[in-house]
Short mmCIF file of C-alpha atoms and ligand atoms in Angstrom, two decimals:
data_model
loop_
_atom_site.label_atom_id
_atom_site.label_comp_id
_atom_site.label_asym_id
_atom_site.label_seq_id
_atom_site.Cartn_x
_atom_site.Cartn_y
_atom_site.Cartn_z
CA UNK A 297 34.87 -191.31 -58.31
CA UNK A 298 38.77 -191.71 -58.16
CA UNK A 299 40.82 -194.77 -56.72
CA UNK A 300 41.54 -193.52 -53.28
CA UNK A 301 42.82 -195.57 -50.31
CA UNK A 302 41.67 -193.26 -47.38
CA UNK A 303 39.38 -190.86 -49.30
CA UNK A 304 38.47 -189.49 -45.75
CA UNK A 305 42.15 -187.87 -45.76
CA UNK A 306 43.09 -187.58 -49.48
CA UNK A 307 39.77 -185.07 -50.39
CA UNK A 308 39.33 -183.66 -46.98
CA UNK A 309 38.62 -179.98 -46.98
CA UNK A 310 41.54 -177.92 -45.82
CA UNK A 311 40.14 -176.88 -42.69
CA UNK A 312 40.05 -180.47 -41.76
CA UNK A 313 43.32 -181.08 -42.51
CA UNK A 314 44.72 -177.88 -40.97
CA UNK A 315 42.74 -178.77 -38.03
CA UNK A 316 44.61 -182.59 -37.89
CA UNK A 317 47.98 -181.12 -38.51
CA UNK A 318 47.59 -178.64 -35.38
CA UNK A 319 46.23 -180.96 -33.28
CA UNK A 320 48.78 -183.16 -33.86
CA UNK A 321 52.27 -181.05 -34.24
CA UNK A 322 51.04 -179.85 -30.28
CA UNK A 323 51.16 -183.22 -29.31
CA UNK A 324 54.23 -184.29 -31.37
CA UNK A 325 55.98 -181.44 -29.93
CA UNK A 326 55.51 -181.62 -26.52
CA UNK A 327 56.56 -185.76 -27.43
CA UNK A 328 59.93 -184.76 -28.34
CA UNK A 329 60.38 -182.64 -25.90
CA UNK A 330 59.95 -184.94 -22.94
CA UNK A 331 61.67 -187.73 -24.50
CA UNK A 332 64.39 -186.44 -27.02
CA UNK A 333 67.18 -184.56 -24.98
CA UNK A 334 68.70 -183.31 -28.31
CA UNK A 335 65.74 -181.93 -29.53
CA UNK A 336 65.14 -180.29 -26.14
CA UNK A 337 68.47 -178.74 -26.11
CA UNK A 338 68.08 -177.78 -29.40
CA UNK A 339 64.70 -175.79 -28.50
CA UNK A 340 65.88 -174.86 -25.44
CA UNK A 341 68.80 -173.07 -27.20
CA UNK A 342 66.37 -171.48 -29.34
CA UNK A 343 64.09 -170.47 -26.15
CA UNK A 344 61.08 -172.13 -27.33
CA UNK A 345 58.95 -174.22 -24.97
CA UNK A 346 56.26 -176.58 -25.98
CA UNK A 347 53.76 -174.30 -24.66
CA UNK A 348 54.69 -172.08 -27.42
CA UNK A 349 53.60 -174.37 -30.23
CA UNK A 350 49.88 -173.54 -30.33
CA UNK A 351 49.35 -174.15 -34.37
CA UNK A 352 51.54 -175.08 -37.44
CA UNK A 353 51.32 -170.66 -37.46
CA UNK A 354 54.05 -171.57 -34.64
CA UNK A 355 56.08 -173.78 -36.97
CA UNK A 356 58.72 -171.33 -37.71
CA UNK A 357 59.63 -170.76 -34.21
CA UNK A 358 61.04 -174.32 -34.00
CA UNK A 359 64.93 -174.74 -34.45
CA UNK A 360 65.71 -177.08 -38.29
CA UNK A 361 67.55 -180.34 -37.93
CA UNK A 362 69.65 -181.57 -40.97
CA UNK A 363 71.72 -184.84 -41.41
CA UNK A 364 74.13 -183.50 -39.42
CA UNK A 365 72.35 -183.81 -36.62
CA UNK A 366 71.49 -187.56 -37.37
CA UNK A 367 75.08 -187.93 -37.53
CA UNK A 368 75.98 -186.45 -34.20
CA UNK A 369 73.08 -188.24 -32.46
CA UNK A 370 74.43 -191.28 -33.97
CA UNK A 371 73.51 -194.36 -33.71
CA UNK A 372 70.27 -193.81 -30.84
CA UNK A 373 70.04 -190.31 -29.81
CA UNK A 374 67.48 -189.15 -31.97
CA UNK A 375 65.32 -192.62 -30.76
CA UNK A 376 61.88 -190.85 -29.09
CA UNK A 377 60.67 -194.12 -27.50
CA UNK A 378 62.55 -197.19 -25.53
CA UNK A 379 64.04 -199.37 -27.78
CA UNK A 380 61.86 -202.07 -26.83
CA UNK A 381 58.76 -200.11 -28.71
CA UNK A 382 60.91 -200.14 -32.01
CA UNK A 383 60.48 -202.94 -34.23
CA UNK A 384 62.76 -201.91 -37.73
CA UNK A 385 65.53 -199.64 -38.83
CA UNK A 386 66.00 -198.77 -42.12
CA UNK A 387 69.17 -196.98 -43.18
CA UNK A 388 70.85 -195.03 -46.41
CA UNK A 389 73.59 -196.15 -48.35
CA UNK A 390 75.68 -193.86 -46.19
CA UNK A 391 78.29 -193.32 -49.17
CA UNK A 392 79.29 -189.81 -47.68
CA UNK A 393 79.93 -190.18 -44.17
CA UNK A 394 78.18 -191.93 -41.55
CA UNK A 395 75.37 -193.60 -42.49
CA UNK A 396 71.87 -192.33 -41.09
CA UNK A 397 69.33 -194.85 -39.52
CA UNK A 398 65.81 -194.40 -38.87
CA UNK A 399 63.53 -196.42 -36.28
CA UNK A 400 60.02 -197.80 -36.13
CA UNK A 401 57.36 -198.64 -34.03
CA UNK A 402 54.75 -201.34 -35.23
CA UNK A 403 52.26 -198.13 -35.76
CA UNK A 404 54.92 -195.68 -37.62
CA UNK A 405 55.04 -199.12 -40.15
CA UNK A 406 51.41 -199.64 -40.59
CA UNK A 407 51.31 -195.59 -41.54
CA UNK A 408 53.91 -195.80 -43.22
CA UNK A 409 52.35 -198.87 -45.52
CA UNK A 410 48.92 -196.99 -45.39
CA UNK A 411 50.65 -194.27 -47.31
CA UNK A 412 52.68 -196.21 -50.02
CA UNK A 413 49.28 -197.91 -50.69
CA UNK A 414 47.78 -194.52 -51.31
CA UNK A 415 50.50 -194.15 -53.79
CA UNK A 416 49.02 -198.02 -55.43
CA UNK A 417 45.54 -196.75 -55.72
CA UNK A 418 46.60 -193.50 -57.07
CA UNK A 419 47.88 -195.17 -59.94
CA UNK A 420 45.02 -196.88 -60.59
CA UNK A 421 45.98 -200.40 -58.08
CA UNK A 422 42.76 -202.54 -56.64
CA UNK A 423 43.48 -206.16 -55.29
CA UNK A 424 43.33 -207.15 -58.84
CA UNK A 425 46.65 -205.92 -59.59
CA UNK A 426 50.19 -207.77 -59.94
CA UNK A 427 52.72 -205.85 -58.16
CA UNK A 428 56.12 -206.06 -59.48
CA UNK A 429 58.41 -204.36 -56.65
CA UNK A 430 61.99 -203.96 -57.91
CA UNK A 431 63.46 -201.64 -55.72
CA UNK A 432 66.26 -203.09 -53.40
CA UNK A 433 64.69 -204.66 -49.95
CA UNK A 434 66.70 -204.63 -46.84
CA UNK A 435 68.48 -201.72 -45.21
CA UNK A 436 66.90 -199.78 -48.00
CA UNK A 437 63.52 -198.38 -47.42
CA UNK A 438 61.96 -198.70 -51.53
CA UNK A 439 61.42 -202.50 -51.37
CA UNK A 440 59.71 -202.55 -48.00
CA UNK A 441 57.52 -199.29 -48.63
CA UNK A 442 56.02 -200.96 -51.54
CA UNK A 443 55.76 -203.66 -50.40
CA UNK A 444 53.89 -202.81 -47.62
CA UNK A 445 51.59 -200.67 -49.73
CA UNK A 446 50.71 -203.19 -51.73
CA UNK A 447 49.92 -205.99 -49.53
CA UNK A 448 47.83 -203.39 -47.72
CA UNK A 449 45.30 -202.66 -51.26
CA UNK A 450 45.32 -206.06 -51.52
CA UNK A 451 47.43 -206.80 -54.75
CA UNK A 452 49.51 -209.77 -55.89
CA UNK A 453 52.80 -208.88 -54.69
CA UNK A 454 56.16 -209.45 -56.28
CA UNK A 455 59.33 -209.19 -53.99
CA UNK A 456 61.74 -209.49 -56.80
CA UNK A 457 64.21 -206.82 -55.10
CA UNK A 458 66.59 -205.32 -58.18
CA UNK A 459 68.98 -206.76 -60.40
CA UNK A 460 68.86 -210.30 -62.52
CA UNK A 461 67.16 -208.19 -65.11
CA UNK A 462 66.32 -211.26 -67.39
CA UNK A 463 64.66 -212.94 -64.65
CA UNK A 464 63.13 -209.23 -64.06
CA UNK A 465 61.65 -209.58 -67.63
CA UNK A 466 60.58 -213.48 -67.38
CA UNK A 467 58.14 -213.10 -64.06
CA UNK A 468 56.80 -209.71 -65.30
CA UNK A 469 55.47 -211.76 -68.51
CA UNK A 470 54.85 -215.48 -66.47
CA UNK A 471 52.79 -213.50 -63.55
CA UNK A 472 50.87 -210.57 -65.94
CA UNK A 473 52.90 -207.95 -63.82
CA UNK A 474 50.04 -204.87 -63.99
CA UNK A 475 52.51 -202.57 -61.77
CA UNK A 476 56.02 -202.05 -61.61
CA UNK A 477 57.65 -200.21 -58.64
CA UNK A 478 61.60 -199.43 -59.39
CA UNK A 479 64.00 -196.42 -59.92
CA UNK A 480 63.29 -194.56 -63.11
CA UNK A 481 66.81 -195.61 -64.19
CA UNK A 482 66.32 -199.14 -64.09
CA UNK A 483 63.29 -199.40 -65.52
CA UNK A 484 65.36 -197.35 -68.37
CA UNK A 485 67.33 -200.45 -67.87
CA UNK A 486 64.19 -202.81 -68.07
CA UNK A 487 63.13 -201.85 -70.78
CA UNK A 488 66.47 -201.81 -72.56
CA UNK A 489 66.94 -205.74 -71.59
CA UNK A 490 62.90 -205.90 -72.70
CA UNK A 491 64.18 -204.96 -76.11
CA UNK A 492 67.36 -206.55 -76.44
CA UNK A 493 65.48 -210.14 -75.26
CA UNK A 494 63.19 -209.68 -78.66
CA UNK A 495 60.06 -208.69 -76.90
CA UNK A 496 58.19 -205.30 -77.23
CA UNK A 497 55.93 -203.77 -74.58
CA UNK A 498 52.79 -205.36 -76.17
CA UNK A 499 54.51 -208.36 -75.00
CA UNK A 500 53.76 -207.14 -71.07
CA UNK A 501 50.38 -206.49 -69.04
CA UNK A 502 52.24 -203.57 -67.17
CA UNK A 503 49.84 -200.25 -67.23
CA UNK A 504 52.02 -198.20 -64.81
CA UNK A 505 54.65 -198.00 -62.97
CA UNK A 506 56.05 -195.94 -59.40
CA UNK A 507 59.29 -194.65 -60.17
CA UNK A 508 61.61 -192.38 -57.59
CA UNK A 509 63.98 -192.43 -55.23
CA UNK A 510 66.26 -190.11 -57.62
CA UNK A 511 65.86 -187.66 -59.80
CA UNK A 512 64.10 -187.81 -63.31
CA UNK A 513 63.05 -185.66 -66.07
CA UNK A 514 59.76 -185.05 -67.97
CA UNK A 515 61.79 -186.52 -71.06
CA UNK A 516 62.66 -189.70 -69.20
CA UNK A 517 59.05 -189.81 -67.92
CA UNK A 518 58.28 -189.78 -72.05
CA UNK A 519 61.00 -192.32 -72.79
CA UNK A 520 59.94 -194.99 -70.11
CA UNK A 521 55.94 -194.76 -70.94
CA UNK A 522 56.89 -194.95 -74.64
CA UNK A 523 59.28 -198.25 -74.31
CA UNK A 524 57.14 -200.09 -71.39
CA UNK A 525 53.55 -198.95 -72.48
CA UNK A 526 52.63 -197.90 -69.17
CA UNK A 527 52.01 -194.84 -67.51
CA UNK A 528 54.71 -194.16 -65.27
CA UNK A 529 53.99 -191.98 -62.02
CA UNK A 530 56.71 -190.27 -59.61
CA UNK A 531 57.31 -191.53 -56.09
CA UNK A 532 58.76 -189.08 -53.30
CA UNK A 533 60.49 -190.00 -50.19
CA UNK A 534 63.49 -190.27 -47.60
CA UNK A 535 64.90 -192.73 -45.22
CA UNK A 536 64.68 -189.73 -42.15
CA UNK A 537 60.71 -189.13 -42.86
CA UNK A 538 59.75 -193.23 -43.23
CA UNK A 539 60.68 -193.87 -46.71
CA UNK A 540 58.50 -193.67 -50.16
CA UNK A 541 54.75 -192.56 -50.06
CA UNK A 542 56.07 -189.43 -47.98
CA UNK A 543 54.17 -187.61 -51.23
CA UNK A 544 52.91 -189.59 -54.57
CA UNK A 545 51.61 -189.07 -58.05
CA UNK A 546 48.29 -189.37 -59.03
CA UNK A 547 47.00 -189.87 -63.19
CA UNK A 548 46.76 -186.09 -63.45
CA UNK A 549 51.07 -186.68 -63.02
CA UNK A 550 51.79 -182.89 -62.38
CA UNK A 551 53.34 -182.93 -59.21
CA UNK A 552 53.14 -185.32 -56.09
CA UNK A 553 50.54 -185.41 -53.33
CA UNK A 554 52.01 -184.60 -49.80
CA UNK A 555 50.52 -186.84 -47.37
CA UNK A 556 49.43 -183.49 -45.06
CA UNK A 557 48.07 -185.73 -42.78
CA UNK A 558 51.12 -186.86 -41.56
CA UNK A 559 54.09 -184.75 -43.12
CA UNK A 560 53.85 -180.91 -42.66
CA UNK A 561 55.91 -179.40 -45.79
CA UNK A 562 57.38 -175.73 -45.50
CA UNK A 563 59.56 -174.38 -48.90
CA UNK A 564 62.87 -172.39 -47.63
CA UNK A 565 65.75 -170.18 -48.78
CA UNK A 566 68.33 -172.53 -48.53
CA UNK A 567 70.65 -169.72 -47.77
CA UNK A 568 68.71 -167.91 -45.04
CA UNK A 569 66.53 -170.36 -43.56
CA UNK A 570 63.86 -167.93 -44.12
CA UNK A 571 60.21 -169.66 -44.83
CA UNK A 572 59.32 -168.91 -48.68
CA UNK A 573 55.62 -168.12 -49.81
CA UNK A 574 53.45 -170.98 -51.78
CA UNK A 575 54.89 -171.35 -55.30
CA UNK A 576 58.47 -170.04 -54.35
CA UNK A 577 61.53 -172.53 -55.16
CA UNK A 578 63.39 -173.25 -52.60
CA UNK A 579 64.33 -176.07 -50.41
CA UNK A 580 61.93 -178.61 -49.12
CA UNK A 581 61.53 -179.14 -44.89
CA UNK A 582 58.62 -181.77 -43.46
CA UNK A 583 57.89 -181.82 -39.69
CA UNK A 584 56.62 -185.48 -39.10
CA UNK A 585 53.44 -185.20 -37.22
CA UNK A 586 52.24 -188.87 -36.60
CA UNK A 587 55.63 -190.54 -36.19
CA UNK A 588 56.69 -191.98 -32.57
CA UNK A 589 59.77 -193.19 -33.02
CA UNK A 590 62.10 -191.00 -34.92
CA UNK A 591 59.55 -188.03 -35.51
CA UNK A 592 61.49 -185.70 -37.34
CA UNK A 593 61.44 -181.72 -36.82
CA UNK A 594 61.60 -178.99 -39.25
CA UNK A 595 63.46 -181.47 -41.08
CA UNK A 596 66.03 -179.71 -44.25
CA UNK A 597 65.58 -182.42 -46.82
CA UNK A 598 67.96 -180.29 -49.11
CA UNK A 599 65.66 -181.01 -52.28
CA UNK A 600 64.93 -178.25 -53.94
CA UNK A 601 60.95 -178.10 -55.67
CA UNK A 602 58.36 -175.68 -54.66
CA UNK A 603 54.36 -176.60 -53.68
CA UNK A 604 51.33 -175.91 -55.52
CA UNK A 605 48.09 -175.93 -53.94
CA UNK A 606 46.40 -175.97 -57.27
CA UNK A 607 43.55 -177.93 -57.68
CA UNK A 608 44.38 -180.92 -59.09
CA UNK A 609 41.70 -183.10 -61.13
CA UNK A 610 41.81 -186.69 -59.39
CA UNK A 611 39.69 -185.17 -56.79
CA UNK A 612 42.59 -185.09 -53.80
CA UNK A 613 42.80 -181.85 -51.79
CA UNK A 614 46.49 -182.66 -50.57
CA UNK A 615 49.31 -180.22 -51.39
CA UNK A 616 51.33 -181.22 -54.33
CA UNK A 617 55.05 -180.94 -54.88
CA UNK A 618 57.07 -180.46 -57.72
CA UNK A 619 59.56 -182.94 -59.21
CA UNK A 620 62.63 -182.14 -57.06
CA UNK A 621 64.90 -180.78 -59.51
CA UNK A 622 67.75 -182.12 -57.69
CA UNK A 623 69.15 -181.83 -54.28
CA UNK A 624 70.86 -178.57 -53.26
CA UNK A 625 74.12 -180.85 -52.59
CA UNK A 626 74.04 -182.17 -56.03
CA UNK A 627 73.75 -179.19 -57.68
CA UNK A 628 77.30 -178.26 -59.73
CA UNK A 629 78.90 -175.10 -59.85
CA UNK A 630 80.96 -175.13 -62.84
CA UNK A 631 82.65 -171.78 -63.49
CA UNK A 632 80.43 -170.19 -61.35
CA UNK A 633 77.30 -171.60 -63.19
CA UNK A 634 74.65 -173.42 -60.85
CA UNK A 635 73.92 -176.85 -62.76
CA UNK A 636 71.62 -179.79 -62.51
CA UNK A 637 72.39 -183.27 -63.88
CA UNK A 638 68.58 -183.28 -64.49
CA UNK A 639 69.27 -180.29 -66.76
CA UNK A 640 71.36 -181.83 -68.86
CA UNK A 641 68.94 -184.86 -69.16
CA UNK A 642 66.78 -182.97 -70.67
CA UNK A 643 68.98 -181.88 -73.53
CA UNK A 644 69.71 -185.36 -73.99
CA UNK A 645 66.98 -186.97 -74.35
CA UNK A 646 65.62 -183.98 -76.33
CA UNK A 647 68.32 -184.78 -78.99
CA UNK A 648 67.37 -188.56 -78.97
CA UNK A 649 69.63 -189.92 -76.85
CA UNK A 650 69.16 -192.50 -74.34
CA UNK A 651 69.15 -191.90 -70.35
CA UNK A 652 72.98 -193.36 -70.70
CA UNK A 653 75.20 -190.69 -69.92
CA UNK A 654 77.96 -189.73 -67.38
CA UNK A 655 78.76 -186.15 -66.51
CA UNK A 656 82.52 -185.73 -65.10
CA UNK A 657 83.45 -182.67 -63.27
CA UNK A 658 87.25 -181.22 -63.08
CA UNK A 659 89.44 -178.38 -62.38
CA UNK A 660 92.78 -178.23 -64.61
CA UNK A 661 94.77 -175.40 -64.62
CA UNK A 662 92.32 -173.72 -61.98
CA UNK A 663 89.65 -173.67 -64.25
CA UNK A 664 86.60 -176.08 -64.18
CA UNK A 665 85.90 -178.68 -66.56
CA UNK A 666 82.83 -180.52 -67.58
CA UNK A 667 82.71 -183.78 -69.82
CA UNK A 668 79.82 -185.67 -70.99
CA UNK A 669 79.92 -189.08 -71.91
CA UNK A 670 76.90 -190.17 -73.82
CA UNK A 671 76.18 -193.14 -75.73
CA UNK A 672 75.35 -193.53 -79.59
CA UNK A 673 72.15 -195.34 -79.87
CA UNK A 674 71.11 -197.42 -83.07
CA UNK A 675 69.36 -194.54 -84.44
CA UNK A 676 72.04 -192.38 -84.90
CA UNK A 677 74.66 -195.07 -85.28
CA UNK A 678 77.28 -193.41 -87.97
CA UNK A 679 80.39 -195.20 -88.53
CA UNK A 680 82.15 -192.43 -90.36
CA UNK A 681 84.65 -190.00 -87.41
CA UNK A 682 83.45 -186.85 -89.08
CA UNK A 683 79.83 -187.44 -88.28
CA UNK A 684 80.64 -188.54 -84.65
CA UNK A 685 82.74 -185.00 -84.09
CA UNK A 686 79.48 -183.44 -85.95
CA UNK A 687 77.38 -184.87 -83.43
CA UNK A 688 79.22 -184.15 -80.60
CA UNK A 689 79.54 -180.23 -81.50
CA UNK A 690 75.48 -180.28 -81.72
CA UNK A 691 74.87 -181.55 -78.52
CA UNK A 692 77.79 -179.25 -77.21
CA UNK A 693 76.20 -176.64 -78.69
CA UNK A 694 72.37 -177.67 -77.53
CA UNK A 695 73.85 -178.00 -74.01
CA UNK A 696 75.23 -174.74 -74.10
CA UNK A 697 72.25 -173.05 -74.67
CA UNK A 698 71.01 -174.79 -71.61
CA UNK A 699 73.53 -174.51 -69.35
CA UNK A 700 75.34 -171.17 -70.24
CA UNK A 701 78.47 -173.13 -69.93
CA UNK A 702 80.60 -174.81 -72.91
CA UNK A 703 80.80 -178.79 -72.19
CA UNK A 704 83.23 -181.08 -74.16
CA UNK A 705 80.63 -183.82 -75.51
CA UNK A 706 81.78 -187.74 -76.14
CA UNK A 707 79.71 -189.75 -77.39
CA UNK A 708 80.64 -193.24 -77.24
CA UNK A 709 80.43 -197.30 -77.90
CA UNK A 710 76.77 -198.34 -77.19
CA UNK A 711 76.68 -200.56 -73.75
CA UNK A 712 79.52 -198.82 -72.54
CA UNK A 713 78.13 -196.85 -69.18
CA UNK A 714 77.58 -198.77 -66.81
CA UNK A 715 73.59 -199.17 -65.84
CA UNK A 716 71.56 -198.58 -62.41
CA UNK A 717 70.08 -200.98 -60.92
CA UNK A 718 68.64 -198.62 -58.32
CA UNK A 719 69.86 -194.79 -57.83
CA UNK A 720 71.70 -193.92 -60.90
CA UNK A 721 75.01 -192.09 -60.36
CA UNK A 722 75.29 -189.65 -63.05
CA UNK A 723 78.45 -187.50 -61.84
CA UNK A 724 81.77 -187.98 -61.40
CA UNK A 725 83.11 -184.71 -59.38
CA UNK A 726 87.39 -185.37 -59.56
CA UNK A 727 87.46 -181.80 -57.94
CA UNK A 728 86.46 -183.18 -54.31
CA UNK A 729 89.46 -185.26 -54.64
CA UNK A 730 91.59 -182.46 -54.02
O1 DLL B 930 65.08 -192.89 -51.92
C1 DLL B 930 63.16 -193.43 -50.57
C2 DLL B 930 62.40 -193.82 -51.78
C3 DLL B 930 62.38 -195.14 -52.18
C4 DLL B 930 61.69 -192.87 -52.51
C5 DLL B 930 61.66 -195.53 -53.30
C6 DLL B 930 60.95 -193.23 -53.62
C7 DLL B 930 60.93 -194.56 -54.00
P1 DLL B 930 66.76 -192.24 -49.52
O2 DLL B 930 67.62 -193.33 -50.04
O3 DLL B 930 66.93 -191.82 -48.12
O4 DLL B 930 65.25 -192.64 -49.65
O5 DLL B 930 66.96 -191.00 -50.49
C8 DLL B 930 66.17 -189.85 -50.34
O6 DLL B 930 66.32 -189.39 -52.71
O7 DLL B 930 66.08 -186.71 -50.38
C9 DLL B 930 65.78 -187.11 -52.77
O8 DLL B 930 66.99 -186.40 -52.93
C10 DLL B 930 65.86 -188.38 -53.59
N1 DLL B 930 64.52 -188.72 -54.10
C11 DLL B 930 63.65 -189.61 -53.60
N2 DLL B 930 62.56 -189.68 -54.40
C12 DLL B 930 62.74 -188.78 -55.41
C13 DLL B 930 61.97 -188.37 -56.54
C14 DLL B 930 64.58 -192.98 -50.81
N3 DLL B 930 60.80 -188.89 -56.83
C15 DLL B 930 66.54 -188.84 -51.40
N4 DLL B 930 62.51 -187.41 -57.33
C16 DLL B 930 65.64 -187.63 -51.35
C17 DLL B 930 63.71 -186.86 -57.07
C18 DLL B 930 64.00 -188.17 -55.21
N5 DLL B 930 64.48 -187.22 -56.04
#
């Protein structure tokens, strides 16, 4: 028998859940409706009535909303319920453009919770558990999620936030910290500080961790369980839909659990807008199906991962997604080449590098550019130039073969790019500037 929180939900058969999810995308529907005048514009625009929304077979008849739309209905007029019902916002960082802020009702936080602790148990969490949480709290929705999640199976709960990585290090060995919840790039970080403090993971009572809220490779995964000791499990999520738990990992760790129950999930050609069959990459949409206060519809996350409804050993019958591979908006075209940062990740960490790198983007003389900076570690520390250039020509080369595209490699002083404390940012684009 598996560690499940709702075990009702997470094995049902999928005629149950097919069942739920029509049920309640009828009701959700006809909820907007009446009390969103956007979204009513939007469908009446579109010439669909509520009355045409019989099943999630009627899904695709619905109009998409993106960010933009957040932006334009800016800061309330997306809010479904009076004000006085709502009892949190979260928001993003809002680095490009306006910010976006989402709004909860008491119950849209106690689902919300009841899925981040699905997440907990997934990973193996009973009440027995210390839970570190290192994600940021506040406007940010990590620290809360968790939080929530874990409170709600019952663990010892740790609102360290992120950042003061020492002090990170000294209540994860006083307090016998079994979980840690954080960005995969700071617990890079951790265990970096771990190391560099003279303890080694056999020093910790960690066994997993919840990493996400950016993207990470399979070779980071490798690196993190390696210098922690744990096993370390993705976490899925987004301000607009509630915030982590939207889908989870369990031990099997190939792919992330949708919580169908209250997140629909549809795979699109980000081009066309045309829905994509089961297995297909494209871009990820949810329809919120639960949510009262800021239920989102047909929602384009801009992630890009396809589903699997493979059956997965822990026992759970819930659709699973794929690591995102990145979003569509951080992909790079350089020279006409579509690239991931998460693609050169993987080279790096293939050739024993460390997760330090920076990737800067530029155009000079009308032609595109791409740098990598990446750090020396120990291992490979040479002191003579001609190695370094050696070096630098293999990874070039390794990259290459990846990418299609030539890169100019650095490699350079240990220490010397700067670390995450929560999302990581990997690339420096100079040609927006223009
Ligand atoms: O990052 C929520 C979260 C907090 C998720 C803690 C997981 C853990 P936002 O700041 O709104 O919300 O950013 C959402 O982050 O659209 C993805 O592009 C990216 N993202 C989130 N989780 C993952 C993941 C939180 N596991 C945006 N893998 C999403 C890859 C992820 N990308």
């Amino acid at each position: 028998m598996g560690n499940y929180y709702q075990p009702e939900i997470e094995c049902a058969s999928r005629e149950t859940i097919k069942a739920l999810q029509d049920e309640r995308l009828v009701a959700q529907i006809k909820h907007v409706y009446a009390n969103v005048p956007y979204y009513r514009n939007l469908m009446d625009e579109k010439g669909v009535k509520p009355e045409d929304i019989s099943s999630t077979d009627d899904l695709h008849k619905l109009p998409f909303i993106s960010k933009n739309d957040l932006r334009d209905a800016y800061p309330y007029g997306m809010l479904a319920v009076p004000k006085s019902e709502t009892v949190r916002i979260h928001s993003t960082s809002g680095t490009t453009g306006k910010r976006v802020a989402a709004f909860y009702t008491q119950h849209d936080i106690d689902l919300w919770y009841d899925c981040c602790a699905r997440a907990i148990m997934a990973v193996g969490g009973t009440k027995d558990d210390v839970v570190q949480v290192c994600y940021g709290y506040g406007l940010f929705t990590g620290g809360a999620g968790l939080d929530g999640g874990s409170h709600r199976v019952g663990c010892l709960t740790l609102p360290m936030s992120s950042g003061n990585t020492e002090r990170q290090i000294q209540f994860m060995l006083d307090f016998q910290s079994t979980i840690i919840c954080c960005t995969p790039s700071y617990a890079a970080y951790i265990a970096e500080t771990l190391k560099e403090m003279g303890y080694t993971a056999d020093d910790l009572h960690l066994k997993a961790g919840i990493f996400g809220a950016e993207p990470w490779t399979q070779e980071m995964r490798r690196d993190i369980e390696k210098s922690l000791g744990i096993k370390a499990h993705d976490i899925y999520g987004l301000t607009e839909i509630s915030g982590p738990g939207v889908s989870f990992e369990c031990e099997d760790q190939s792919g992330m659990h949708i919580n169908e129950d209250h997140f629909i999930a549809e795979i699109i050609n980000p081009e066309t807008g045309e829905v994509l069959p089961e297995g297909e990459v494209g871009e990820l949409v949810f329809t919120c199906i639960t949510k009262e206060a800021f239920p989102m519809i047909r929602y384009r996350t801009r992630d890009i991962c396809r589903l699997s409804r493979e059956k997965c050993s822990c026992g759970r019958t819930l659709i699973k997604m794929a690591k995102p591979m990145g979003r569509s908006d951080d992909m790079l075209i350089i020279r006409g080449v579509n690239v991931f940062p998460s693609q050169i990740e993987t080279v790096l960490l293939e050739q024993g590098y460390t997760p330090n790198y920076q990737i800067v983007v530029d155009r000079v003389n009308n032609t595109d550019t791409l740098d990598i900076n990446v750090e020396l570690t120990v291992e490979l520390f040479s002191d003579k130039v001609k190695d370094i250039s050696a070096k630098e020509k293999e990874l070039a080369a390794a990259i290459k073969v990846m990418l299609g595209i030539n890169p100019k490699v650095h490699i350079v002083a240990p220490k010397s790019i700067t670390r995450s404390e929560g999302k990581a940012v990997r690339v420096v684009d100079k040609r927006k500037l223009y």
